[in-house]
Coordinates of C-alpha atoms in Angstrom, one line a residue:
X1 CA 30.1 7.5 22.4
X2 CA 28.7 8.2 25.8
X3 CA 30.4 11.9 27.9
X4 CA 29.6 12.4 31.1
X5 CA 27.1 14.8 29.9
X6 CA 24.8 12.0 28.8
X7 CA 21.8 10.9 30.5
X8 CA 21.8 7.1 31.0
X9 CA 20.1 5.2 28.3
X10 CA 17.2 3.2 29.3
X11 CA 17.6 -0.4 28.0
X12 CA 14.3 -2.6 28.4
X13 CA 13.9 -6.3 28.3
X14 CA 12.6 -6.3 24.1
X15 CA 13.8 -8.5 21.3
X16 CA 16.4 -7.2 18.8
X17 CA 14.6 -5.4 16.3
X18 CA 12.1 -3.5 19.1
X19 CA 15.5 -2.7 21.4
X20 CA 16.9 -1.2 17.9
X21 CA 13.8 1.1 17.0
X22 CA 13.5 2.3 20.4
X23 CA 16.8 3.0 21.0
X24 CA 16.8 4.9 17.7
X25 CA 13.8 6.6 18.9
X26 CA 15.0 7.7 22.3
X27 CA 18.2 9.3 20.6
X28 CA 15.7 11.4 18.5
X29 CA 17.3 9.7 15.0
X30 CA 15.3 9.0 11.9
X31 CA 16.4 5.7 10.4
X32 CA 17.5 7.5 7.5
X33 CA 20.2 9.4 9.8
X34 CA 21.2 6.3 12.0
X35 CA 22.1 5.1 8.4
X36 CA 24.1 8.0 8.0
X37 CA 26.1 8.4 11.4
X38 CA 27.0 4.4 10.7
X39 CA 28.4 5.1 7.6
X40 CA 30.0 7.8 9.4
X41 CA 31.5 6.2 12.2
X42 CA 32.5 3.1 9.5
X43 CA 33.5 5.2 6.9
X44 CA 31.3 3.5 4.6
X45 CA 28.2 4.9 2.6
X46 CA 26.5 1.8 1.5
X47 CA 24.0 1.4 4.2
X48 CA 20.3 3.1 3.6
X49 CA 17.6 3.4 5.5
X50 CA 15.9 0.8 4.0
X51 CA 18.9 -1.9 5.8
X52 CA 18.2 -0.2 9.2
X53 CA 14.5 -0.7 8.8
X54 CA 14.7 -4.4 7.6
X55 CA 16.8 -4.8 10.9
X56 CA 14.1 -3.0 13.3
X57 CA 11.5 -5.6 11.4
X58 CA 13.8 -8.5 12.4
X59 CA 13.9 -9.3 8.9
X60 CA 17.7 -9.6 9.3
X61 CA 20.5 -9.3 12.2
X62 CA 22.9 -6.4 12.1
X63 CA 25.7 -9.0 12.6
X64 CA 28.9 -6.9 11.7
X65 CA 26.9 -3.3 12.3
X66 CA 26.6 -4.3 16.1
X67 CA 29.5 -2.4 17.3
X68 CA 29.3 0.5 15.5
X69 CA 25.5 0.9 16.3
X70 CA 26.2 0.1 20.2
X71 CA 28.6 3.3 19.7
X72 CA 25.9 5.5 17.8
X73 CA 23.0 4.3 19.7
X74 CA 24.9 4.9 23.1
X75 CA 24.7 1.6 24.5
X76 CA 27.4 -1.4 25.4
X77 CA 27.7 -4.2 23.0
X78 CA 26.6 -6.7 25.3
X79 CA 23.3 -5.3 25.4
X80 CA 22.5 -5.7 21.7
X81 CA 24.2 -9.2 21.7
X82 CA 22.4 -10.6 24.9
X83 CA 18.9 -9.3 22.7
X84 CA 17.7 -12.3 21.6
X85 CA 15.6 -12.1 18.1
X86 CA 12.1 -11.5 17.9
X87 CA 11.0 -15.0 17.0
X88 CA 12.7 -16.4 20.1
X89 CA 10.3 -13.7 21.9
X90 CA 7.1 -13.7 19.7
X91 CA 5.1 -17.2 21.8
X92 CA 5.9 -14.9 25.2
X93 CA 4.8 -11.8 23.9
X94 CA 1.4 -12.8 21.3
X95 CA 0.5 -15.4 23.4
X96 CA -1.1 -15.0 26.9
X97 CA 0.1 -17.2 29.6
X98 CA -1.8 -19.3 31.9
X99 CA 0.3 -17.7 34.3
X100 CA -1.7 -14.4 35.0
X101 CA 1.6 -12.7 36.7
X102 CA 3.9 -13.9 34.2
X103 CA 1.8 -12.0 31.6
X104 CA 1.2 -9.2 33.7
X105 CA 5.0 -8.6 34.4
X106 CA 5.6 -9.4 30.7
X107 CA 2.4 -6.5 29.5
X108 CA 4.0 -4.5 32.0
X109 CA 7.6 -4.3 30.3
X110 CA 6.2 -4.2 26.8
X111 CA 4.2 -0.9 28.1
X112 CA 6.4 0.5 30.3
X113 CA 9.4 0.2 27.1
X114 CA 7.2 2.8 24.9
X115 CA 7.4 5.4 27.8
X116 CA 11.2 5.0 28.7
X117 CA 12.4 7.5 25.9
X118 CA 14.8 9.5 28.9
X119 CA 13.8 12.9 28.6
X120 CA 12.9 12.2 24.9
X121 CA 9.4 12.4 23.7
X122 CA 7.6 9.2 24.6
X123 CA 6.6 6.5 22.2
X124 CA 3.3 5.2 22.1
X125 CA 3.2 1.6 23.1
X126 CA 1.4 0.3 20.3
X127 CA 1.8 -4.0 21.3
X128 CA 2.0 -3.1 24.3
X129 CA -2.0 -1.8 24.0
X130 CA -2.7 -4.4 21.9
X131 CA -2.1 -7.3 24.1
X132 CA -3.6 -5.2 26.8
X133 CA -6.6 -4.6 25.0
X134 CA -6.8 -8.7 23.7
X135 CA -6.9 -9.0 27.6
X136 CA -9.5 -6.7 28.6
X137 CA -12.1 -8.9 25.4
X138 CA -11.7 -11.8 27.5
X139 CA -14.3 -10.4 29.6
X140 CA -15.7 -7.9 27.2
X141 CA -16.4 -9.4 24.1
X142 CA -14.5 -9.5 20.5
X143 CA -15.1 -7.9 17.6
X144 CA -18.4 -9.2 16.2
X145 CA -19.3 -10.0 12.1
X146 CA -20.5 -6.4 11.9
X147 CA -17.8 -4.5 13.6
X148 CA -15.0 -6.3 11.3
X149 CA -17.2 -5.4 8.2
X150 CA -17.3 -1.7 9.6
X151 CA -13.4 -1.4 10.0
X152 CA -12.7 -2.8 6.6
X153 CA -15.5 -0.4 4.8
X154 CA -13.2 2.4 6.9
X155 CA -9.5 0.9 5.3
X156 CA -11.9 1.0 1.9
X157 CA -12.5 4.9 2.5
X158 CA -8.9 5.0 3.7
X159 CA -7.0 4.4 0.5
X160 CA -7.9 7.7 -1.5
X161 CA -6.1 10.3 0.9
X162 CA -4.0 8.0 3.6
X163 CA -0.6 7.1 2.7
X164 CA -0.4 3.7 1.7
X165 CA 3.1 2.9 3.9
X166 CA 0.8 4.3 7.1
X167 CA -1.8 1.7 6.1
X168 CA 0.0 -1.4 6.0
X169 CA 1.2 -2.0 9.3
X170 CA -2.7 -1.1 11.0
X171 CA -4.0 -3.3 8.1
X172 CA -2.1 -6.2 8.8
X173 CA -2.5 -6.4 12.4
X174 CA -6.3 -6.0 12.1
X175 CA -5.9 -9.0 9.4
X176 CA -4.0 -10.7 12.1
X177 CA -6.9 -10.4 14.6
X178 CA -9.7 -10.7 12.2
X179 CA -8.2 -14.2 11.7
X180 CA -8.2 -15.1 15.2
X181 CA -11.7 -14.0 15.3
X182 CA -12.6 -16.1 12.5
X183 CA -11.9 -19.2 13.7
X184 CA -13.8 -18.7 16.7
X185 CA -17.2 -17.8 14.6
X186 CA -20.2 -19.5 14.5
X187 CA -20.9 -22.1 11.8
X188 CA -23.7 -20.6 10.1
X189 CA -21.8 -17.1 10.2
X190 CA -19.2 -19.0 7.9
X191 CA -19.4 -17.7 4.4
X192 CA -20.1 -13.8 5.4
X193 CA -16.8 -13.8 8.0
X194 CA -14.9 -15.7 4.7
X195 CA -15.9 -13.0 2.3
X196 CA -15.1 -10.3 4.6
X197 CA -11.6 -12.6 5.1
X198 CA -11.5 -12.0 0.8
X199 CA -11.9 -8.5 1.3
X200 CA -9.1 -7.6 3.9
X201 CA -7.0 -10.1 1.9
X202 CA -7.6 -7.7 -1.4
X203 CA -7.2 -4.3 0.4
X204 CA -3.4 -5.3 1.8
X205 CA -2.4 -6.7 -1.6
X206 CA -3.8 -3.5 -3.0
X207 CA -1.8 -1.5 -0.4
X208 CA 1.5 -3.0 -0.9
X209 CA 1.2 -2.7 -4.6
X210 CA 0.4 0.9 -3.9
X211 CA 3.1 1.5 -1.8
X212 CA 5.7 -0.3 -4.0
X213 CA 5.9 -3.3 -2.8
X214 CA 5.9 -5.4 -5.9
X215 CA 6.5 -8.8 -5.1
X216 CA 4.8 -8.8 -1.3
X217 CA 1.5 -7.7 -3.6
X218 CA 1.7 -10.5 -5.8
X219 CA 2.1 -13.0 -3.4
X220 CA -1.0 -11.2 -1.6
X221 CA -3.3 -10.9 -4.8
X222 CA -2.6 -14.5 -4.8
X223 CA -4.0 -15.4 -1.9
X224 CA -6.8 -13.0 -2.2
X225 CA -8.0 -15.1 -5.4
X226 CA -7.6 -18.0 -3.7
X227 CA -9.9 -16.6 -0.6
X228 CA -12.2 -15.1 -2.8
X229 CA -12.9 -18.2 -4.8
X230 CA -13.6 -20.0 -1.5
X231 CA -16.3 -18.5 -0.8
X232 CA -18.2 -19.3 -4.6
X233 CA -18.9 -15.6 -5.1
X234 CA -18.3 -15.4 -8.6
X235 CA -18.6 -11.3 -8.6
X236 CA -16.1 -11.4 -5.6
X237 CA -13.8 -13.1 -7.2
X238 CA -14.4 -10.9 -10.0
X239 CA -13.5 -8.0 -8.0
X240 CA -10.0 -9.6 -7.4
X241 CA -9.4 -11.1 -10.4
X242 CA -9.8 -7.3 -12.1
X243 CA -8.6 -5.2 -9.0
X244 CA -4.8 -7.1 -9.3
X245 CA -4.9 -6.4 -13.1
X246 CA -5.5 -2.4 -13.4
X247 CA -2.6 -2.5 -10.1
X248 CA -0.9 -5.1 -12.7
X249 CA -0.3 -2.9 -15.4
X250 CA 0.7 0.1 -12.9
X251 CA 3.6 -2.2 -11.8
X252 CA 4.9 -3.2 -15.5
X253 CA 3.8 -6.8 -15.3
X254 CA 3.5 -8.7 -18.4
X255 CA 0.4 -7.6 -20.4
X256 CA -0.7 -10.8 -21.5
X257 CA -0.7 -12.1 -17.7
X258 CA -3.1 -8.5 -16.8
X259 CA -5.3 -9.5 -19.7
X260 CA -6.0 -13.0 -18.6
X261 CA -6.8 -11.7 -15.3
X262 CA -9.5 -9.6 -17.0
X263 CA -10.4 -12.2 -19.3
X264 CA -11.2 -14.3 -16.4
X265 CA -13.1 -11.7 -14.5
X266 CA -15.4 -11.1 -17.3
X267 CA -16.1 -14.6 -17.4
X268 CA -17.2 -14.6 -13.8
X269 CA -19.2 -12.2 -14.2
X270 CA -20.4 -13.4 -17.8
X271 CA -20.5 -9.7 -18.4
X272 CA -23.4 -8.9 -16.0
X273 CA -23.5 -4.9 -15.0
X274 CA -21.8 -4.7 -11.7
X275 CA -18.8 -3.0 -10.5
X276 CA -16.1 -6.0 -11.4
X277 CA -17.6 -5.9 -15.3
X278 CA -17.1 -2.4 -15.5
X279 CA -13.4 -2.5 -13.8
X280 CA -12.4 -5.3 -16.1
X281 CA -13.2 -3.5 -19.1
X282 CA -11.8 -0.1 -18.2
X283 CA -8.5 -2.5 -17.2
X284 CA -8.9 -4.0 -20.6
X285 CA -9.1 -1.0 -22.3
X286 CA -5.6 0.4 -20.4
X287 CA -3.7 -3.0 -21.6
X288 CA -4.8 -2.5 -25.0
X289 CA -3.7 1.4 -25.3
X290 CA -0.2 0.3 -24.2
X291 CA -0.2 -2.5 -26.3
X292 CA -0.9 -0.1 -29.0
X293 CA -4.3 -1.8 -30.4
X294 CA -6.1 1.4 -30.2
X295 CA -8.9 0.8 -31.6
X296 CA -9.8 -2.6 -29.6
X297 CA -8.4 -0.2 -26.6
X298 CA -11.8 2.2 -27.5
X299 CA -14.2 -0.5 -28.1
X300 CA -13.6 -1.6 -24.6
X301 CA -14.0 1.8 -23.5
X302 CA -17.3 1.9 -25.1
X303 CA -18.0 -1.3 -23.4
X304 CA -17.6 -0.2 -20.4
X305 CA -20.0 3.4 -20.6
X306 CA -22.3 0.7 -21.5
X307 CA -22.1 -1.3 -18.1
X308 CA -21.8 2.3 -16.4
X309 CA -25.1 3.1 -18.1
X310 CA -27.1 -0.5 -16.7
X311 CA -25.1 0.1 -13.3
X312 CA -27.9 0.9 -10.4
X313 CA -27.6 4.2 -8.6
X314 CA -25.7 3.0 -5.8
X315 CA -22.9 1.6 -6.9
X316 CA -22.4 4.5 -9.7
X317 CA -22.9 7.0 -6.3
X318 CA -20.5 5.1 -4.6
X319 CA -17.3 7.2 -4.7
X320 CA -14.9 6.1 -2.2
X321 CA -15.5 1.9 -1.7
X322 CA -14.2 -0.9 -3.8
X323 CA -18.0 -1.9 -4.2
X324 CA -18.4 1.3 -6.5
X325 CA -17.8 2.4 -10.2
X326 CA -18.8 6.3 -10.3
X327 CA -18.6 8.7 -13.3
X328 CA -15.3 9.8 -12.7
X329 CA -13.8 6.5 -12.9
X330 CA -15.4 5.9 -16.1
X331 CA -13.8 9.5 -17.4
X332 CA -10.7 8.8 -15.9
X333 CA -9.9 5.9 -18.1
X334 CA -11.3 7.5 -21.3
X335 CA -8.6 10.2 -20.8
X336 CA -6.0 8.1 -20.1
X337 CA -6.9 5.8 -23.0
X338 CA -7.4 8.5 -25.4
X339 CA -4.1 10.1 -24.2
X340 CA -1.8 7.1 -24.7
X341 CA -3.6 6.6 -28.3
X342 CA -3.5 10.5 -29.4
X343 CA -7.0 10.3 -29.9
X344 CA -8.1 13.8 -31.1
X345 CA -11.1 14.2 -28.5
X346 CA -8.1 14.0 -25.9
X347 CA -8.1 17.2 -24.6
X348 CA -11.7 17.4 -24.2
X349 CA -11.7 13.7 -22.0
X350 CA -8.9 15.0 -20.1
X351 CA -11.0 18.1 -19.1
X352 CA -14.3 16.0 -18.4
X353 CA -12.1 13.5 -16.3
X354 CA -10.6 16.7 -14.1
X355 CA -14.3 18.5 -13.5
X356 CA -15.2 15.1 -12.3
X357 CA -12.9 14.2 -9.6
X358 CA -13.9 14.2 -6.4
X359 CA -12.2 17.0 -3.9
X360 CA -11.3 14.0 -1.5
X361 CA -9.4 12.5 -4.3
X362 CA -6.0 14.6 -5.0
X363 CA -4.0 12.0 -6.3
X364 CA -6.6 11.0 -9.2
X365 CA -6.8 14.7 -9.8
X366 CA -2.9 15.2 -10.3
X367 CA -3.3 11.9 -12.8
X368 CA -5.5 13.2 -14.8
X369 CA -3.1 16.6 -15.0
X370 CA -0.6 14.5 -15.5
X371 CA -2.3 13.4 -18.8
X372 CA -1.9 17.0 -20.3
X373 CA 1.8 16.2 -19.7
X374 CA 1.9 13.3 -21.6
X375 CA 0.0 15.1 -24.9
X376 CA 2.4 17.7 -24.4
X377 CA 5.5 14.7 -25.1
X378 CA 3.6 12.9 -27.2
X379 CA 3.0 15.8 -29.6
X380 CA 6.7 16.9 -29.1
X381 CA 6.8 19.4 -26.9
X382 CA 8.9 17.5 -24.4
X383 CA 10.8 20.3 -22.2
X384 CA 7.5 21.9 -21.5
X385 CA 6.0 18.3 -21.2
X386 CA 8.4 17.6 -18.8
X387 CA 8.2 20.8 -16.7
X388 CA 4.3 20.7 -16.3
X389 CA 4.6 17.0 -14.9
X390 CA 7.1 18.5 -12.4
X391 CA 5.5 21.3 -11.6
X392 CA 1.8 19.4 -10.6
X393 CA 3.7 16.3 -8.9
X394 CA 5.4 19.4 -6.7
X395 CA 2.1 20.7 -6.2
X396 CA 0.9 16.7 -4.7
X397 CA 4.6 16.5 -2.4
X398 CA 5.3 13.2 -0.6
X399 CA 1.5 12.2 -0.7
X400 CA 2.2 9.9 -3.7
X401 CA 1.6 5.8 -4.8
X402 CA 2.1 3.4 -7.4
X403 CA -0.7 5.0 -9.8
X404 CA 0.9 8.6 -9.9
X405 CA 4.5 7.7 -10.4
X406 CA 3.6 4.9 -13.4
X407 CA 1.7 7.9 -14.7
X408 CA 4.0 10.2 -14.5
X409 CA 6.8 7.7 -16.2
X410 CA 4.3 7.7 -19.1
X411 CA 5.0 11.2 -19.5
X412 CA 8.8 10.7 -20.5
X413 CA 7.7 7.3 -22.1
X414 CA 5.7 9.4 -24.8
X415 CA 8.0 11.4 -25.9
X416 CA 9.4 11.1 -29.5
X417 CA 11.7 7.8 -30.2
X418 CA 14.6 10.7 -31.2
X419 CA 14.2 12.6 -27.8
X420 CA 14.2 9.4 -25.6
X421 CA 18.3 9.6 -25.1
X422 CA 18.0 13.4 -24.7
X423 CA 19.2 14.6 -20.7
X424 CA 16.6 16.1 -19.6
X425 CA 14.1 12.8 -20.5
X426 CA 17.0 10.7 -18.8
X427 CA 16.8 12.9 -15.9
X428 CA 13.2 13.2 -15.3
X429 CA 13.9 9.2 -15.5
X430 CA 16.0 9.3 -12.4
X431 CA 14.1 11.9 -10.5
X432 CA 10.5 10.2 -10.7
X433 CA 11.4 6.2 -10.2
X434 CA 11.2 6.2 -6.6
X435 CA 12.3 3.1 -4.1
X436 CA 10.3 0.3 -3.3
X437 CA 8.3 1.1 -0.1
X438 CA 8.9 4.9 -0.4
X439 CA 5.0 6.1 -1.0

């Protein structure tokens, strides 16, 4: 509740869910302790971060939490309850007005609401720039073919050290504009700005599966397949057909599902050498190990050093894009199979796939440390299985995604059938399943 001692609170004319973040903001609160003086103030404790960020994404109203967050937040109810919701805003805000001082006064607001923090550390006005900057192409120019293929070759580079959660938001609005721009492209341009559309579609579903969001990834992978096939490039469509299977298996979805999508990019690809061929049959070779068909799970594996071999140098030198397949991809999924399977030249694939992974890749490098964990279980070692995968995924901190966690959940999978009920398995359980959305 407001003293005398309190500065006023700066209130500016935003929808809901924007009011609610940057009132948040100004009162130097992360959502995670709004959540916590709420259930405070209520005396309840079932609210999480998580519900206060649904409601600053208008994905939700407050509705019953209005009071108490007009009393954490510093304001008077009214306020919030006058805020209309951010659809009723969106047409005012997205899209300019043939009124040039409506839109001025309207920019003006959105800007000057990022810098009215009151004596708190000012908020960058990120739409605010935006719209200012979709003004300023009127005149200037938009993005042209190349400069869109540029920025999505820079979200490729992106995805081995950036956090996947700091991706998603600057991926989607750049979709957002990139569509915009494509319908405005010339005719004969057509087919290059729709692959490059396939290829932004592929890298967000990628992202959200990375991050942990499960079922926004699937509904994006679908859509990328159904982009990628529009524009009848069979290795494309390849590409997404084999790229939503290895993320597949990572997220626990049904095997026989993952293998169709494989099956289906080899066919596409009739198994030329190229990068989908190669990613198909490493994925292949994954689904097989944890089906337990071992030795189909190493044919494939010899399959695909096969297409590695035929592969031209710059795709196998191509260590960061989607477009490549280096070495140490090739070694990564030997030690993984070969781990899951107990094959005895594990140790020695687990040491080939660590001296080849590249510096700029740390969370491929704590997989593959990860698979020493899971021969340690396997074998029956658990406690000291269990302590090493602790030890290297404090070693990585928050910088983690989808691929390390599923690994590291193989490491207590492994273990003996007798161990599996045993507390310190059950607890390593707990401590490594983290919430959706929390890479």
């Amino acid at each position: 509740m407001l003293t005398e001692k309190d500065p006023p609170v700066e209130t500016p004319d935003l929808p809901l869910p924007d009011l609610l973040k940057h009132l948040r903001e100004a009162a130097g609160m992360t959502q995670a302790e709004e959540a916590e003086r709420l259930c405070a103030h209520t005396g309840t404790c079932t609210l999480t971060r998580h519900e206060v960020g649904r409601w600053e994404q208008g994905r939700v109203r407050p509705g019953a939490w209005l009071p108490a967050l007009a009393e954490v937040l510093g304001v008077e109810l009214d306020i919030l309850e006058r805020a209309p919701s951010r659809k009723d805003t969106a047409a005012s805000y997205a899209v300019p007005s043939s009124d040039s001082g409506q839109e001025s006064e309207l920019l003006r607001r959105t800007l000057l609401a990022g810098i009215a923090g009151a004596g708190i550390s000012a908020a960058v006005p990120l739409e605010g720039l935006e719209q200012l900057r979709t003004i300023v192409d009127r005149d200037a120019g938009a993005f042209k073919l190349a400069e869109w293929e540029e920025t999505a070759w820079e979200y490729d580079l992106q995805r081995a050290s950036r956090s996947p959660s700091m991706m998603i938001r600057d991926l989607s609005l750049d979709l957002l504009a990139f569509q915009q721009a494509m319908e405005r492209a010339v005719s004969h341009e057509t087919r290059q700005w729709r692959r490059l559309n396939a290829r932004f579609m592929i890298l967000l579903a990628a992202t959200l599966g990375s991050a942990g969001y499960g079922r926004e990834s699937r509904l994006w992978w679908a859509s990328a397949r159904r982009a990628a096939e529009q524009t009848g490039d069979r290795q494309l469509t390849a590409t997404a057909y084999a790229s939503e299977a290895i993320q597949g298996l990572y997220e626990d979805r049904p095997l026989a599902l993952m293998l169709s999508r494989v099956d289906t990019a080899l066919e596409l690809t009739q198994g030329r050498p190229c990068q989908a061929t190669a990613q198909a049959l490493g994925t292949r070779a994954y689904a097989l190990a944890l089906a337990g068909d071992h030795t189909s799970a190493h044919t494939a594996l010899n399959q695909e050093a096969d297409v590695y071999d035929a592969l031209p140098d710059h795709i196998t030198r191509d260590q960061l894009s989607m477009n490549g397949w280096p070495l140490f991809r090739v070694l990564h999924t030997r030690s993984l199979v070969y781990t899951l399977s107990g094959h005895p030249l594990a140790v020695q694939a687990q040491q080939e796939a660590s001296a080849a992974q590249p510096a700029r890749r740390p969370r491929h490098r704590i997989q593959v440390r990860l698979h020493e964990a899971i021969s340690a279980t396997r074998n029956g070692d658990v406690d000291d299985g269990l302590e090493h995968a602790r030890r290297i995924l404090a070693e990585l901190g928050p910088n983690t995604n989808l691929f390390v966690r599923r690994t590291a959940t193989h490491v207590a999978e492994m273990a003996p059938t007798e161990a599996q009920t045993r507390t310190a398995v059950l607890d390593y359980r707990q401590q490594f399943v983290l919430p959706q959305g929390e890479a």
